[in-house]
mmCIF file with all atom_site columns, C-alpha atoms in Angstrom:
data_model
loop_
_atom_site.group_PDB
_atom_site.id
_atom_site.type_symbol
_atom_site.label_atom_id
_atom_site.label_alt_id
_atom_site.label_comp_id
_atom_site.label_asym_id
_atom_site.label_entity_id
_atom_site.label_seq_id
_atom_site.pdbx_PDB_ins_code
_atom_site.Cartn_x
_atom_site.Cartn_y
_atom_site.Cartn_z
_atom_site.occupancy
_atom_site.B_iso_or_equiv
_atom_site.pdbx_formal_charge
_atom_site.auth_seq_id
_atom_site.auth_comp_id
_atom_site.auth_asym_id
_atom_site.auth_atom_id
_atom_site.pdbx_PDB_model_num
ATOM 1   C CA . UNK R 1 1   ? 102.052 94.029  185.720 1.00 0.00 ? 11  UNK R CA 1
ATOM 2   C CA . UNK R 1 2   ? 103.054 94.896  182.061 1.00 0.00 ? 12  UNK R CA 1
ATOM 3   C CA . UNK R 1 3   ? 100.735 94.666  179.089 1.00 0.00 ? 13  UNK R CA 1
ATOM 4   C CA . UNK R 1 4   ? 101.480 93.980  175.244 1.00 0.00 ? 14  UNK R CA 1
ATOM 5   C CA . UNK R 1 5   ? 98.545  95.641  172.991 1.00 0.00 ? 15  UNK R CA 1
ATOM 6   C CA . UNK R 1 6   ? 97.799  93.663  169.447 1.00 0.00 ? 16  UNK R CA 1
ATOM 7   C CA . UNK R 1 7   ? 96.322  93.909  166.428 1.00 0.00 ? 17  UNK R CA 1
ATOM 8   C CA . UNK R 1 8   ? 95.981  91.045  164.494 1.00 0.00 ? 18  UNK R CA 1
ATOM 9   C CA . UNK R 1 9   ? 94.036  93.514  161.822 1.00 0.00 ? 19  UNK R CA 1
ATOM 10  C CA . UNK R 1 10  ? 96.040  96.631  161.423 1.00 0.00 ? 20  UNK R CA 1
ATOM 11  C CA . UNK R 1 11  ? 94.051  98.667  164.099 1.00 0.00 ? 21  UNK R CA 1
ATOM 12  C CA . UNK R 1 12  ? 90.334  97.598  163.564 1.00 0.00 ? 22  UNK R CA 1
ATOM 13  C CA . UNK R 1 13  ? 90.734  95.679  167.033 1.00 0.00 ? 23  UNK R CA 1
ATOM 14  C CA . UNK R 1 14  ? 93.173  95.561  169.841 1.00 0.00 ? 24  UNK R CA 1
ATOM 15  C CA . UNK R 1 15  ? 93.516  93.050  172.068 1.00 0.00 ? 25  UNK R CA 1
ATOM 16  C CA . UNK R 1 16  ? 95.642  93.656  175.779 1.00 0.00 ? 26  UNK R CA 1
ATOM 17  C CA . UNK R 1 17  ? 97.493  90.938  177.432 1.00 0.00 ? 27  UNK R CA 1
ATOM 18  C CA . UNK R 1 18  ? 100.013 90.199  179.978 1.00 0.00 ? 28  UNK R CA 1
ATOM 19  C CA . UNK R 1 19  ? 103.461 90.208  178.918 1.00 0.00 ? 29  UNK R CA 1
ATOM 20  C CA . UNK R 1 20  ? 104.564 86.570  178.330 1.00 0.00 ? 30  UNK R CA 1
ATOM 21  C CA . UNK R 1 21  ? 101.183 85.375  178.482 1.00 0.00 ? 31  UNK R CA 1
ATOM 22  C CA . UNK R 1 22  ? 100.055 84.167  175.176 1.00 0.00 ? 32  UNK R CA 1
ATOM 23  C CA . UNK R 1 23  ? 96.743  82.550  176.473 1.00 0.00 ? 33  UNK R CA 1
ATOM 24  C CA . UNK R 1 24  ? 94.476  85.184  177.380 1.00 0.00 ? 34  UNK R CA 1
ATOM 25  C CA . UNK R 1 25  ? 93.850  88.264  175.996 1.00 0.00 ? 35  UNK R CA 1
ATOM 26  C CA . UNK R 1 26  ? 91.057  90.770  176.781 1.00 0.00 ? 36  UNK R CA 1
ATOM 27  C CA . UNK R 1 27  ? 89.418  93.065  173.780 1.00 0.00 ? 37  UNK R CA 1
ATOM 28  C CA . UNK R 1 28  ? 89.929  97.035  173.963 1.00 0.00 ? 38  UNK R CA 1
ATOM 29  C CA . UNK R 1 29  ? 87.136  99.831  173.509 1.00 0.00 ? 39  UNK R CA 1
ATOM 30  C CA . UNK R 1 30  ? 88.267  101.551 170.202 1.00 0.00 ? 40  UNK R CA 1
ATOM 31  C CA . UNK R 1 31  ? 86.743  104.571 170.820 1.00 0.00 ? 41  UNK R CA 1
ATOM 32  C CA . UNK R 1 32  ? 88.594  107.679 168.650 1.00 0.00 ? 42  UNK R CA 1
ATOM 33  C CA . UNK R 1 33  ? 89.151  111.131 169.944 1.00 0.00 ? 43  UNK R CA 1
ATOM 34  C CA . UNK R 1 34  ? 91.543  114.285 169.168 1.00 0.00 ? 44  UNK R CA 1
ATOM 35  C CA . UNK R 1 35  ? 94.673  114.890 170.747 1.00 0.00 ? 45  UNK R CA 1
ATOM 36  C CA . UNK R 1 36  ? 93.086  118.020 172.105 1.00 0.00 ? 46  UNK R CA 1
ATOM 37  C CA . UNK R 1 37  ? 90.036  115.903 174.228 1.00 0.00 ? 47  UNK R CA 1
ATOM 38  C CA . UNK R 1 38  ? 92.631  113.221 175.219 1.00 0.00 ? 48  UNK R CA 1
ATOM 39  C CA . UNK R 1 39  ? 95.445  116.428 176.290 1.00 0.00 ? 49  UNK R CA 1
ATOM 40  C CA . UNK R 1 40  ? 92.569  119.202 177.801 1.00 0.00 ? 50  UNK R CA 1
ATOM 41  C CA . UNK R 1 41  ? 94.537  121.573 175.332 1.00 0.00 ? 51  UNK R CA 1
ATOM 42  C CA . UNK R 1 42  ? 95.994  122.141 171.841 1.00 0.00 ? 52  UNK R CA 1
ATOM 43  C CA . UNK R 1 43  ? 98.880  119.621 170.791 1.00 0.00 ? 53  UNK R CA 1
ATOM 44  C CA . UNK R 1 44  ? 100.262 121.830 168.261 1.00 0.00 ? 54  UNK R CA 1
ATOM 45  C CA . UNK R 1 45  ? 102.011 121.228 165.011 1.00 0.00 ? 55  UNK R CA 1
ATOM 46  C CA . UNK R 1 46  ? 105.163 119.219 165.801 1.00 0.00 ? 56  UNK R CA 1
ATOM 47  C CA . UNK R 1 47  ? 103.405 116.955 168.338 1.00 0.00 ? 57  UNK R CA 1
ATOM 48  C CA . UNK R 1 48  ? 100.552 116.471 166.196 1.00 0.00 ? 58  UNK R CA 1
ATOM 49  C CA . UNK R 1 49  ? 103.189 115.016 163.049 1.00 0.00 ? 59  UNK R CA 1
ATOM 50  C CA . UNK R 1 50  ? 104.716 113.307 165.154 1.00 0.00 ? 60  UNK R CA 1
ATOM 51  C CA . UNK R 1 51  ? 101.274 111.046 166.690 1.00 0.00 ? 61  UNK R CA 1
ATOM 52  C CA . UNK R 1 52  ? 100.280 111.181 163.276 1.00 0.00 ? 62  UNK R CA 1
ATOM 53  C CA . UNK R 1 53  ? 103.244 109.176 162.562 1.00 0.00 ? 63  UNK R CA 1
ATOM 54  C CA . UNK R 1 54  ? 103.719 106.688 164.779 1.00 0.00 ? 64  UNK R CA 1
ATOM 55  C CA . UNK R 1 55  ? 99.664  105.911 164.170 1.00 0.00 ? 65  UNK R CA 1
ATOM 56  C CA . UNK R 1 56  ? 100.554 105.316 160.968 1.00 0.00 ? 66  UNK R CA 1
ATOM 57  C CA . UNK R 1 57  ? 103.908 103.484 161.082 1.00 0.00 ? 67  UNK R CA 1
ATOM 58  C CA . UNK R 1 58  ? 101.936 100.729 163.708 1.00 0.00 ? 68  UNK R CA 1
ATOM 59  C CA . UNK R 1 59  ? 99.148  100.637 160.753 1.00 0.00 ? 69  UNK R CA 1
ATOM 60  C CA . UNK R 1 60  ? 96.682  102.414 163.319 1.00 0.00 ? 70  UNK R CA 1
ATOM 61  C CA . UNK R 1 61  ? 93.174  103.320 161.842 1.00 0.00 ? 71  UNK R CA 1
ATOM 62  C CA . UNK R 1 62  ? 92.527  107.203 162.130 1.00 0.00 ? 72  UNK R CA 1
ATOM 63  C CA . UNK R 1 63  ? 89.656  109.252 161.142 1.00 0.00 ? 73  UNK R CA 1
ATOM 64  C CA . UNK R 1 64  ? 89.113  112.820 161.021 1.00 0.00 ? 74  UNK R CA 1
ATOM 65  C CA . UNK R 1 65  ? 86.599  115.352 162.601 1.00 0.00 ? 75  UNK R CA 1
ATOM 66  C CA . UNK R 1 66  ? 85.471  118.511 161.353 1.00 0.00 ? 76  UNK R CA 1
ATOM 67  C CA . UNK R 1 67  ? 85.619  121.528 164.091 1.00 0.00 ? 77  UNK R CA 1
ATOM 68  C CA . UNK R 1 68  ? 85.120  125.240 163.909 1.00 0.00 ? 78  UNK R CA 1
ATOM 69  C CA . UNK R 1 69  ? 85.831  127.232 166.838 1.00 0.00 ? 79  UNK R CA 1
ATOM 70  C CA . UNK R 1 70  ? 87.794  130.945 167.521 1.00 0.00 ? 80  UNK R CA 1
ATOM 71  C CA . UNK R 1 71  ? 91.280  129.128 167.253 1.00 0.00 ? 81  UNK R CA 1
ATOM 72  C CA . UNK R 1 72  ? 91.111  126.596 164.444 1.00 0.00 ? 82  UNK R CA 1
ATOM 73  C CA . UNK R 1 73  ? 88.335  125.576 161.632 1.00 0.00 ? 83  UNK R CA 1
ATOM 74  C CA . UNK R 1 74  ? 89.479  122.580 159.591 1.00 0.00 ? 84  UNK R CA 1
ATOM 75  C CA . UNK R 1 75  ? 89.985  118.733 159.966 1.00 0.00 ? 85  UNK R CA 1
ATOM 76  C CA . UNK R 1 76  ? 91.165  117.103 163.309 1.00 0.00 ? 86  UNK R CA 1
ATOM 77  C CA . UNK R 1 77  ? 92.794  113.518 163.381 1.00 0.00 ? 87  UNK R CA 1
ATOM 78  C CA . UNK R 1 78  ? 90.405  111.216 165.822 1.00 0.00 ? 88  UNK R CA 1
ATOM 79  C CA . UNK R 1 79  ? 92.742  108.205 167.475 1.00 0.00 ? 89  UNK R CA 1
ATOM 80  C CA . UNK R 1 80  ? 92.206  104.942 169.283 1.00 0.00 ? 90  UNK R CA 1
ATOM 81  C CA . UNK R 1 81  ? 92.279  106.345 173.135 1.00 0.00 ? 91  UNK R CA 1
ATOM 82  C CA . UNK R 1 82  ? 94.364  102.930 173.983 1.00 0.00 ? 92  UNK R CA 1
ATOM 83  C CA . UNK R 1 83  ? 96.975  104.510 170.793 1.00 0.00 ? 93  UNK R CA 1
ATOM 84  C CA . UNK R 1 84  ? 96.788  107.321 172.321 1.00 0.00 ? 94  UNK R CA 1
ATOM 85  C CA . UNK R 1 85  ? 97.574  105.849 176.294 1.00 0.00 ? 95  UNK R CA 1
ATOM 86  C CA . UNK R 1 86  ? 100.102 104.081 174.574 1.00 0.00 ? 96  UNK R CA 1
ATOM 87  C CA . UNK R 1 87  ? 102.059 106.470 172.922 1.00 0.00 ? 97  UNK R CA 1
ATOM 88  C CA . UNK R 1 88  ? 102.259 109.257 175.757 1.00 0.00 ? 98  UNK R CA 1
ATOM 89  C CA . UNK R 1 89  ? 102.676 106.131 178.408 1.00 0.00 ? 99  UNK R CA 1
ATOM 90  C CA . UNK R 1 90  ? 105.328 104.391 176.553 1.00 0.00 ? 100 UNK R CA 1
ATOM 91  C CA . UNK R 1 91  ? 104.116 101.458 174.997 1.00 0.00 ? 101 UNK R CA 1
ATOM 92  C CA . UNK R 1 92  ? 105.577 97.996  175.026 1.00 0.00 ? 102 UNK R CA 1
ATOM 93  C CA . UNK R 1 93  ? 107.359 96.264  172.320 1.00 0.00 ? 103 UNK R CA 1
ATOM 94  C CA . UNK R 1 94  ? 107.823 92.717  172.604 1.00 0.00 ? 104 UNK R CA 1
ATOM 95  C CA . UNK R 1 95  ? 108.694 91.640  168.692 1.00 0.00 ? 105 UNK R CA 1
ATOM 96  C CA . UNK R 1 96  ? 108.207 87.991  168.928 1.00 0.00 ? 106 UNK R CA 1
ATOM 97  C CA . UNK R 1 97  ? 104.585 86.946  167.522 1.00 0.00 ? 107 UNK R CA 1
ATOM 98  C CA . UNK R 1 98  ? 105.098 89.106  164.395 1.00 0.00 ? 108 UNK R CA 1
ATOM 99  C CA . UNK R 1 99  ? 101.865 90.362  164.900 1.00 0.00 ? 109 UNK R CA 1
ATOM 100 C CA . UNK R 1 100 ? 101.242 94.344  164.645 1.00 0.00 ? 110 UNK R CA 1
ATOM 101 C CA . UNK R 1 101 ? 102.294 95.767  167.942 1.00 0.00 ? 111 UNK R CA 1
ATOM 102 C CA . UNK R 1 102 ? 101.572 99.151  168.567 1.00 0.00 ? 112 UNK R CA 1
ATOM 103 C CA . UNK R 1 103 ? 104.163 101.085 169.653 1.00 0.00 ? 113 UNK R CA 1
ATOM 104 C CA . UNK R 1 104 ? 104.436 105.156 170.564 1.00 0.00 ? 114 UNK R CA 1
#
């Protein structure tokens, strides 16, 4: 089965549904976390820009996270999880509602 991910509100809530289904949707946890919890290891620079950018071209809400460890001290981007499932999975793009789709 193939899902299409919305948000009506630019990020602040996501809602999954089947793809041509227009009638039910089910809500989606919006719990944030780094690249590094959702990979088990540094991202790095280039991988990093490049999340960081397609967060913001779908008008995904981000926050950032303060850590200090032997490698790195300094600010971490936090993402959606479902983003974050999206953009490594390949999310789906279906361009008819004109609602914000997101889209890695």
């Amino acid at each position: 089965m193939k899902y299409i991910y919305e948000s009506p509100d630019k990020g602040k809530t996501i809602y999954k549904r089947e793809f041509n289904n227009y009638n039910k949707k089910e809500k989606i946890s919006m719990e944030k976390i780094s690249l590094y919890d959702y990979l088990g290891h540094a991202a790095g620079g280039d991988l990093g820009q490049q999340v960081a950018f397609a967060a913001a071209k779908a008008g995904v809400l981000t926050e950032t996270r303060q850590v200090s460890n032997p490698a790195y001290k300094g600010p971490v981007m936090l993402y959606p999880r479902q983003f974050l499932d999206l953009y490594f999975k390949g999310g789906l793009n279906e361009g008819i509602s004109g609602k914000q789709l997101l889209k890695g």
